[in-house]
CSV table of C-alpha atoms in Angstrom, one decimal:
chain,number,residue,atom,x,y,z
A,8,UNK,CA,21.3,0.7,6.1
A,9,UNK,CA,21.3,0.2,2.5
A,10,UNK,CA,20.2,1.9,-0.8
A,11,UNK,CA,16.9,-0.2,-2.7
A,12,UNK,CA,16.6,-0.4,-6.0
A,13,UNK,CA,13.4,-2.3,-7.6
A,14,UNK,CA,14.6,-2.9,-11.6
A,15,UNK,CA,11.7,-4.1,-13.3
A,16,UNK,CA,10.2,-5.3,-11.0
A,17,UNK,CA,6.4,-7.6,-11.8
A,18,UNK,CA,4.6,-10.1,-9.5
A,19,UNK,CA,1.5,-12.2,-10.5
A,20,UNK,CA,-0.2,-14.6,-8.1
A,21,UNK,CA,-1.3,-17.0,-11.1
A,22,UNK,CA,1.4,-19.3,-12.5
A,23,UNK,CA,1.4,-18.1,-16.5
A,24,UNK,CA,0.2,-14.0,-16.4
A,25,UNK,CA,0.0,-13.2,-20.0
A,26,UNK,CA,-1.8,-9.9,-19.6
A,27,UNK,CA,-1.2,-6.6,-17.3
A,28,UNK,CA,-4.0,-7.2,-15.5
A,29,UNK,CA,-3.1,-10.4,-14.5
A,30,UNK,CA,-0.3,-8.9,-12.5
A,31,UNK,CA,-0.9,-7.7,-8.4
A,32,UNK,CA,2.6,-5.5,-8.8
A,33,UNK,CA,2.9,-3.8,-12.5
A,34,UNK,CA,6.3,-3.1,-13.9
A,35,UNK,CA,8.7,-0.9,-11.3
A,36,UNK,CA,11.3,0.8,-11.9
A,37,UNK,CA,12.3,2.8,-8.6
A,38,UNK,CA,15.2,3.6,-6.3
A,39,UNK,CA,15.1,4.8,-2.9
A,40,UNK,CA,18.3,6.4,-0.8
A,41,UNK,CA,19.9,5.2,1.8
A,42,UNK,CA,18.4,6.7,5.5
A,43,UNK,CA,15.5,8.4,3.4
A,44,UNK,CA,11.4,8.0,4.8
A,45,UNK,CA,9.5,6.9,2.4
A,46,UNK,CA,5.6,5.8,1.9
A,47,UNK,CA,3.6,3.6,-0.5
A,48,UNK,CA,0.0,4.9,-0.5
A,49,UNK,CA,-3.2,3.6,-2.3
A,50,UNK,CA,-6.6,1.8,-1.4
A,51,UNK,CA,-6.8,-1.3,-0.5
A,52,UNK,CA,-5.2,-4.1,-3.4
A,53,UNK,CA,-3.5,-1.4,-4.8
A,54,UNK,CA,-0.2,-3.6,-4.8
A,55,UNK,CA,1.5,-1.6,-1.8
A,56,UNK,CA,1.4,-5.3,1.0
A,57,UNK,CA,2.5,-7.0,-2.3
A,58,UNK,CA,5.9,-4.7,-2.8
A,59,UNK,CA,6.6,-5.0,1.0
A,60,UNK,CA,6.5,-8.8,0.7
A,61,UNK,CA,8.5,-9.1,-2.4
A,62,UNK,CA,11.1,-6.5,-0.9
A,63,UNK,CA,11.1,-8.6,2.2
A,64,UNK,CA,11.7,-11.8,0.3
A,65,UNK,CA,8.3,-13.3,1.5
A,66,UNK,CA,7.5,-13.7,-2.0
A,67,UNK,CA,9.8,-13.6,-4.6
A,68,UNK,CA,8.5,-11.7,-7.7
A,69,UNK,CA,8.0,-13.3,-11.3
A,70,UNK,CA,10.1,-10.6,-13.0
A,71,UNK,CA,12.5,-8.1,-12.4
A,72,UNK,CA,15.4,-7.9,-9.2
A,73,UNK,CA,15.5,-6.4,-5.8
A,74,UNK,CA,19.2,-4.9,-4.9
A,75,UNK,CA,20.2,-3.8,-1.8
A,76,UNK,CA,23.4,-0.9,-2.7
A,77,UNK,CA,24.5,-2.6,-6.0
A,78,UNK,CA,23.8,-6.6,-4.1
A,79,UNK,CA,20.8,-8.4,-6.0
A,80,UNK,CA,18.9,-10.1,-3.2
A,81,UNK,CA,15.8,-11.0,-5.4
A,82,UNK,CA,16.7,-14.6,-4.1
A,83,UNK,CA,17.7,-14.8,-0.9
A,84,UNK,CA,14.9,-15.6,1.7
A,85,UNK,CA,14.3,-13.3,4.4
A,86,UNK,CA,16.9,-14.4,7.1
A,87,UNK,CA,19.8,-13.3,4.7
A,88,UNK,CA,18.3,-9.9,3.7
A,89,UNK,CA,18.7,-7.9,6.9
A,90,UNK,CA,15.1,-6.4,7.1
A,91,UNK,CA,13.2,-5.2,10.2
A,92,UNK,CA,9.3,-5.2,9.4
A,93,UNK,CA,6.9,-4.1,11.6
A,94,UNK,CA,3.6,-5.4,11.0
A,95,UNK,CA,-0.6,-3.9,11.3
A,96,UNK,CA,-0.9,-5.9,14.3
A,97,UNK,CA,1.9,-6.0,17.3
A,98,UNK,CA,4.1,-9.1,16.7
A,99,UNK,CA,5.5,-9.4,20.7
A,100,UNK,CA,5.9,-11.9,23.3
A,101,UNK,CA,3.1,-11.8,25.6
A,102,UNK,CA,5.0,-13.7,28.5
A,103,UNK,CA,7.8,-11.5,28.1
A,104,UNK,CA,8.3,-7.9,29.3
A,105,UNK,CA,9.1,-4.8,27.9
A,106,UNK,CA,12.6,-5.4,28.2
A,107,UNK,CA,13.2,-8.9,26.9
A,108,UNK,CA,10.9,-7.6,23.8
A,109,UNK,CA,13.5,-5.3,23.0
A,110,UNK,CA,16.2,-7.3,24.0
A,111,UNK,CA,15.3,-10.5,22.3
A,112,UNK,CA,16.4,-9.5,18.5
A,113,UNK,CA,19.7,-8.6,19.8
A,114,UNK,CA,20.0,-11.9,21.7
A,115,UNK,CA,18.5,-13.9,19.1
A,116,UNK,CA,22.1,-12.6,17.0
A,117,UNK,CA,24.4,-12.8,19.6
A,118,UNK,CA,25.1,-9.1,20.7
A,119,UNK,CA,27.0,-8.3,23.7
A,120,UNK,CA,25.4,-7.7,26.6
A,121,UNK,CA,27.0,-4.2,27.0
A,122,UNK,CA,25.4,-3.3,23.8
A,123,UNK,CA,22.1,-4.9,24.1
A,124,UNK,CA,21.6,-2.7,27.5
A,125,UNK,CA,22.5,0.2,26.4
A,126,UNK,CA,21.0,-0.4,22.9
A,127,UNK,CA,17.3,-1.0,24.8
A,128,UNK,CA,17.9,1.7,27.0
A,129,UNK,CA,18.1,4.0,23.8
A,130,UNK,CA,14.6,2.5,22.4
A,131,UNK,CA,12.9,2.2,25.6
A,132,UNK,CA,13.9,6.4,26.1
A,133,UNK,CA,12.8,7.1,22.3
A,134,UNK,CA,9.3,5.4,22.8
A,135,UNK,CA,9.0,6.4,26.5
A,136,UNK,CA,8.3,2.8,27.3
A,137,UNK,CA,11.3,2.8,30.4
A,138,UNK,CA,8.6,3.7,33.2
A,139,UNK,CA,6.7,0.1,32.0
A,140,UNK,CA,10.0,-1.4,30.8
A,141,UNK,CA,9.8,-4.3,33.9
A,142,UNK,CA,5.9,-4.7,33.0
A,143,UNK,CA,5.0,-8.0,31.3
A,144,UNK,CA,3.6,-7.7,27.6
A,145,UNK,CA,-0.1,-9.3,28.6
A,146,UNK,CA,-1.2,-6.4,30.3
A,147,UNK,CA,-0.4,-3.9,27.9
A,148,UNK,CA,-2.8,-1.6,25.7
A,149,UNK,CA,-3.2,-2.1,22.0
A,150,UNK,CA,-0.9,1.0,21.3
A,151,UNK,CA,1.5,0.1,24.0
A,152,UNK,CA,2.4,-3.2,22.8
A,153,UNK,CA,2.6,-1.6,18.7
A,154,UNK,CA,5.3,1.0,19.8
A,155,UNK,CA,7.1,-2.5,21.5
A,156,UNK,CA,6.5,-3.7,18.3
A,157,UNK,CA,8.2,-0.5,16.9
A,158,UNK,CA,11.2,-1.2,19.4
A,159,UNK,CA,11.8,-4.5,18.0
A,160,UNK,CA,12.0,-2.8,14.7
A,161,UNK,CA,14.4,-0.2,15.9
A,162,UNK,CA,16.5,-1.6,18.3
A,163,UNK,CA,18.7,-3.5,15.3
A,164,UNK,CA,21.6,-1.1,14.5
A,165,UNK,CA,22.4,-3.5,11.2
A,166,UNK,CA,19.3,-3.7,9.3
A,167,UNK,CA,19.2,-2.9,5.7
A,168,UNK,CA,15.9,-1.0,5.8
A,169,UNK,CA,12.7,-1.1,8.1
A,170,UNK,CA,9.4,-2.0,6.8
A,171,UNK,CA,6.1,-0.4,8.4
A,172,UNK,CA,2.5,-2.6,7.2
A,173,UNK,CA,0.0,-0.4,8.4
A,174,UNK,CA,1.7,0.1,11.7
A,175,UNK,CA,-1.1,2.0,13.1
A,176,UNK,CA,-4.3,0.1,12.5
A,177,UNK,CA,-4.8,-0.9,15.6
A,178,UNK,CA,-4.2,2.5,17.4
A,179,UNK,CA,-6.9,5.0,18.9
A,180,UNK,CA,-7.4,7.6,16.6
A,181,UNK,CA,-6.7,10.1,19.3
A,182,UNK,CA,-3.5,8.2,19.8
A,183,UNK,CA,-2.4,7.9,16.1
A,184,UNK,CA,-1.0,11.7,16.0
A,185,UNK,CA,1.3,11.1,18.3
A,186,UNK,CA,2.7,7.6,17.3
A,187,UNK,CA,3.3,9.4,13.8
A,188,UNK,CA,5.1,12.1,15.2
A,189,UNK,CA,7.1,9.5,17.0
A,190,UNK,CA,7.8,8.0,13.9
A,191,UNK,CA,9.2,11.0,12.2
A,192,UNK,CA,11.1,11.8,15.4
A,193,UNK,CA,12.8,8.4,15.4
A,194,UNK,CA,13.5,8.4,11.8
A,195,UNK,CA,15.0,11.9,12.1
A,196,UNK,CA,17.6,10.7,15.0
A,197,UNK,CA,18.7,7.1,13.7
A,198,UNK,CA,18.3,8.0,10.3
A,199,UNK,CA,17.3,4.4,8.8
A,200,UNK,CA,15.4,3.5,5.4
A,201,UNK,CA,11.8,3.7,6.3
A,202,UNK,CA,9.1,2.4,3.9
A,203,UNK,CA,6.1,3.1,5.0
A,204,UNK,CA,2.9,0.9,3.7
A,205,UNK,CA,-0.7,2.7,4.4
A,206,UNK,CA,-4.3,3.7,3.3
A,207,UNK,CA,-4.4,6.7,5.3
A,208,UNK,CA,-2.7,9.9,3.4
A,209,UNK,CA,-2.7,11.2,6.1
A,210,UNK,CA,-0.1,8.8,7.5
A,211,UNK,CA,1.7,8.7,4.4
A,212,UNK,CA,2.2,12.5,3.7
A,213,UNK,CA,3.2,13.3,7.4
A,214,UNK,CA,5.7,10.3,7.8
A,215,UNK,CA,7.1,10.3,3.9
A,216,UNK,CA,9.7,12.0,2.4
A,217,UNK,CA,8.9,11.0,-0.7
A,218,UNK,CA,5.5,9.2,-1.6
A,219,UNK,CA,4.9,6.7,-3.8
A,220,UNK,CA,1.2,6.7,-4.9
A,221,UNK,CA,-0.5,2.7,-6.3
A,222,UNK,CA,-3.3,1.9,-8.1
A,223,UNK,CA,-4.6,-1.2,-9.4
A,224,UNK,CA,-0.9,-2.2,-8.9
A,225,UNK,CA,0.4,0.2,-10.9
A,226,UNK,CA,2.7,3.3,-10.1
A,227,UNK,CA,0.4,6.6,-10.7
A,228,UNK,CA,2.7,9.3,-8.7
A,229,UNK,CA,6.0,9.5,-6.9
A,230,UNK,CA,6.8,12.7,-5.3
A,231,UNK,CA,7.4,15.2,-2.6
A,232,UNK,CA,3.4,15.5,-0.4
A,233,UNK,CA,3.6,19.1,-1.6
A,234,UNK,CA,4.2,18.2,-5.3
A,235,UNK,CA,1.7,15.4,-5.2
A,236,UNK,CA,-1.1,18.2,-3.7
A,237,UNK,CA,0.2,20.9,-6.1
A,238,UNK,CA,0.5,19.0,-9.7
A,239,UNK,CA,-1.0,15.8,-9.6
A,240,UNK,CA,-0.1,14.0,-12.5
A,241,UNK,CA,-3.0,11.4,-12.5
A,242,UNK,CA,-6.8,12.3,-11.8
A,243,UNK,CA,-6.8,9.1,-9.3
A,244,UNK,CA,-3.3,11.5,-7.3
A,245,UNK,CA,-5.7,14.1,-7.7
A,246,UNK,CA,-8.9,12.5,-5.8
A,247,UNK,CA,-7.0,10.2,-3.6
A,248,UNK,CA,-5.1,12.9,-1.9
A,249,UNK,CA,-6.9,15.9,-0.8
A,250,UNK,CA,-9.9,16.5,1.3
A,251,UNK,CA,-12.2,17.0,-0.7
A,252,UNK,CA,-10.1,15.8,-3.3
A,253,UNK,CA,-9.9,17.4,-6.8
A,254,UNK,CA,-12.6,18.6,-8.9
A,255,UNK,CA,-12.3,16.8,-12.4
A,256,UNK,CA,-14.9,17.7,-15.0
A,257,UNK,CA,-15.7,16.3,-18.6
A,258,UNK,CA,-13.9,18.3,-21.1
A,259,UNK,CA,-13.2,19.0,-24.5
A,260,UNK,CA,-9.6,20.3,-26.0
A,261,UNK,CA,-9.9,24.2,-26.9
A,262,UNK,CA,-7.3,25.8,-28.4
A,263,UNK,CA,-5.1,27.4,-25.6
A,264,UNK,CA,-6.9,25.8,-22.9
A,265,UNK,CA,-10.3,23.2,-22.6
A,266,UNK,CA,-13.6,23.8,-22.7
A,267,UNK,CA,-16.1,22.5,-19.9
A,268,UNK,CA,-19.8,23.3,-20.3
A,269,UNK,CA,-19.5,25.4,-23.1
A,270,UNK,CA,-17.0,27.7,-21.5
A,271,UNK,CA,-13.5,28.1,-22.6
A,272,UNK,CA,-10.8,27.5,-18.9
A,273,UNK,CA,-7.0,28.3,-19.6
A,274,UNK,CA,-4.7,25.8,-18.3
A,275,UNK,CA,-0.9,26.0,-18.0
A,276,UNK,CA,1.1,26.3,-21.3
A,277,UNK,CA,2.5,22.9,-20.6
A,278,UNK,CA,-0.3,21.0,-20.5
A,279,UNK,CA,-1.7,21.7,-23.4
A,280,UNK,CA,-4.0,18.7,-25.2
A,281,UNK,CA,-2.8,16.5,-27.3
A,282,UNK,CA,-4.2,13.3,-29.5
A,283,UNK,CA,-7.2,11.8,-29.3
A,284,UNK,CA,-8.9,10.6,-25.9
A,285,UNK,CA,-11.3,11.0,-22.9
A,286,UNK,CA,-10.5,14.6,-21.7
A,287,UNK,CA,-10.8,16.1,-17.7
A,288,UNK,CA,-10.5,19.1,-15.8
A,289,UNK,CA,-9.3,19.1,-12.6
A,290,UNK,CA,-8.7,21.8,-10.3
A,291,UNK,CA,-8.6,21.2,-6.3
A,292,UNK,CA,-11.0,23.0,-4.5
A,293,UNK,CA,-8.8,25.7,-2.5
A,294,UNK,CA,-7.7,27.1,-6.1
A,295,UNK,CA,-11.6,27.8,-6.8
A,296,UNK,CA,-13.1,31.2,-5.9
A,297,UNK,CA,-15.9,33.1,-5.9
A,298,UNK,CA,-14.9,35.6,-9.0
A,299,UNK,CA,-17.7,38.5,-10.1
A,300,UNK,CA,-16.6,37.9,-13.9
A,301,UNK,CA,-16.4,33.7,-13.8
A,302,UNK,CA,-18.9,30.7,-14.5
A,303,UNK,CA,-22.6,31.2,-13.4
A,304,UNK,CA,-23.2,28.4,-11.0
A,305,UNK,CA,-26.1,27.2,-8.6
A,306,UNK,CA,-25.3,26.6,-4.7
A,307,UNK,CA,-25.9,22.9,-4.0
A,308,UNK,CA,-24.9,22.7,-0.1
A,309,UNK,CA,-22.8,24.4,2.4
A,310,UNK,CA,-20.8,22.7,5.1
A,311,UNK,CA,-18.4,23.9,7.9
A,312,UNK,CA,-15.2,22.5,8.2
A,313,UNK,CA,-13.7,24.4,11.0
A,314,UNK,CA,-11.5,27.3,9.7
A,315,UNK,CA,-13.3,26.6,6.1
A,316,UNK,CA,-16.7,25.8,4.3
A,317,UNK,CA,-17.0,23.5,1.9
A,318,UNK,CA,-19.0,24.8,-0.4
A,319,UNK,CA,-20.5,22.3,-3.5
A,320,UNK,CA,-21.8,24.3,-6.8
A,321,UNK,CA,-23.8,23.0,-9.9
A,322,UNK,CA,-21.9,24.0,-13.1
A,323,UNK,CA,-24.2,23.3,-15.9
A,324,UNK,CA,-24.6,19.4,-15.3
A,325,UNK,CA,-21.8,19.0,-13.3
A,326,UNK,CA,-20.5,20.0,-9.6
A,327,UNK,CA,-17.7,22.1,-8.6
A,328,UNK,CA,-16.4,21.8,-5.1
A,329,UNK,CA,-15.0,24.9,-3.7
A,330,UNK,CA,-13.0,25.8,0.1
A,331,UNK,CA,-13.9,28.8,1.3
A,332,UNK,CA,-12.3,30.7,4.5
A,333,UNK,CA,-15.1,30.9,7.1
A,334,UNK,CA,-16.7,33.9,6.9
A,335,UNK,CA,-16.6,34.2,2.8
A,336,UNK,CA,-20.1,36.1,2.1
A,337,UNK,CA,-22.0,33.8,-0.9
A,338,UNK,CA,-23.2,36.1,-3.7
A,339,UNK,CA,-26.7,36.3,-4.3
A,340,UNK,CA,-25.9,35.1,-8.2
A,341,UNK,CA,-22.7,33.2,-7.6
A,342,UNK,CA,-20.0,33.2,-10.4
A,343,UNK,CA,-16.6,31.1,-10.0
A,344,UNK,CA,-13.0,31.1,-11.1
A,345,UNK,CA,-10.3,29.1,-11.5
A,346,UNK,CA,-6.7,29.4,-10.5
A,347,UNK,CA,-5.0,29.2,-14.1
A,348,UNK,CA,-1.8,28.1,-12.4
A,349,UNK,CA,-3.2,25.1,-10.5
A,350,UNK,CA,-6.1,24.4,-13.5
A,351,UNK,CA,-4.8,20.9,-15.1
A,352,UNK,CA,-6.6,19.0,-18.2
A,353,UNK,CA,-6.0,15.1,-18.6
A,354,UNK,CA,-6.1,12.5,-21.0
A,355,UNK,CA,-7.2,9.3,-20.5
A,356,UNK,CA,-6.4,9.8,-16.7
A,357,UNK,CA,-3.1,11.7,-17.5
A,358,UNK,CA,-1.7,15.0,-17.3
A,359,UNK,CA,-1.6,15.9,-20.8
A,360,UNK,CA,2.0,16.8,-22.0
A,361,UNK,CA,2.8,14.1,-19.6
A,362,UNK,CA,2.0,10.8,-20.3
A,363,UNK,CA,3.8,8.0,-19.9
């Protein structure tokens, strides 16, 4: 396995970029550790595909170098750079079986065949695929033949890192909840470095580490899934992840805290505003409560979401999403808080006291 490191990393698709938004990959600067799980999450042409490619050597990047340990492999193809991908849709051998799936990497490098049966053995047992291991590919389900896709991934002891595109796409839903916990199972016990492309935070937050969070091909976010839920340092962290996500309301700078709607919020010390800009308030809706002495608001809707409702409130021209537990009585003139501690104002899309 091996230690990544992208140094300044920029990609453009056009041959002569002379602006940022001519780029599909903005400037990167990130390392990741050797045997660590790790996720790139954003919506779709958020530059995540783009990174696995250039990473991969499928594309090799305008700017910056790609080092495996302290080895720059920015250009070497894909054949020299030791990388298992795994792709959205299963990349197998329909002709072949279960077996000579897993086998085939191994043989394709000249293993031993000692090692390349007790090698698939391990795999086949990991992904409980032994009972169907004789079976040929053809007749497999959609989410049997992606965790033989998985297997081919796996079953290489020498890779440098494994790269997951979407891996689940093409699974049930029901099904999906087990193939993560698979995932995180396998990544536990061979302890290889996993990056882990997806849409779904959902995927991303249960798989990951460490999660690094894209928009617009730009870097918004890289962090821990709690310190990406608790202290989001970009409104788009703060909407994207969460469900619903974050609450972020037009504001102006107050002293010792913002003002939305005429009322004066306190915020953390830190994150007190700063400079000229377009100013928002976000809070997350479990940090909002129904508070006898807080902002007069109107009750829009009420939904039930299982163990919660969420319940959407009109604060002078704007709304205010709130979770709260099932059975929370609704005043008859409802007033709402805000968590100081988990209150944030932004600038421009940043954390204030933050920005980069």
């Amino acid at each position: 396995m091996a230690r990544i490191t992208l140094d300044k990393l920029r990609h453009a698709y056009g041959k002569r970029p002379s602006k940022p938004e001519d780029y599909a990959l903005q400037s990167v600067d990130i390392e990741w550790r050797d045997g660590g799980a790790y996720a790139l999450l954003g919506p779709s042409g958020c530059g995540g595909p783009t990174r696995c490619l250039v990473r991969s050597g499928l594309i090799r990047p305008s700017e910056g170098r790609v080092l495996f340990d302290d080895r720059d492999v920015t250009r070497l193809p894909p054949d020299r750079r030791n990388i298992a991908q795994v792709f959205q849709f299963p990349v197998i051998y329909d002709t072949m079986t279960v077996r000579e799936n897993l086998e085939f990497p191994l043989r394709n490098r000249g293993v031993s065949e000692d090692q390349i049966t007790a090698r698939v053995a391990e795999i086949a047992a990991m992904l409980e695929l032994e009972e169907m291991a004789d079976q040929r590919a053809a007749g497999l389900t959609a989410d049997q033949k992606q965790k033989i896709s998985l297997g081919r991934g796996l079953v290489r002891s020498d890779v440098a890192a494994i790269l997951f595109d979407e891996p689940l796409t093409v699974i049930d839903p029901h099904l999906k909840w087990k193939l993560r916990s698979k995932l995180k199972e396998l990544h536990a016990r061979v302890q290889a470095t996993m990056i882990y492309v997806t849409h779904d935070q959902t995927e991303a937050l249960t798989f990951a580490d460490e999660v690094v969070v894209m928009s617009a091909g730009q870097i918004v976010q890289v962090g821990t899934p709690d310190q990406l839920f608790e202290r989001p340092l970009h409104t788009f962290v703060g909407h994207f992840i969460g469900s619903p996500g974050m609450n972020l309301l037009a504001a102006t700078p107050a002293e010792g805290g913002a003002r939305v709607e005429g009322a004066d919020i306190a915020i953390p010390t830190a994150n007190q505003p700063a400079g000229e800009g377009s100013y928002e308030l976000g809070i997350r809706p479990e940090f909002v409560r129904f508070d006898a002495g807080g902002l007069p608001v109107e009750i829009q809707t009420v939904a039930d979401a299982g163990r919660f409702r969420v319940i959407e409130t009109r604060l002078g021209a704007q709304t205010v999403r709130m979770l709260a537990p099932e059975g929370t009585e609704i005043p008859a003139e409802p007033r709402i808080g805000f968590d100081p501690a988990r209150t944030f104002l932004y600038r421009d899309g940043w954390l204030a006291g933050d920005r980069p």
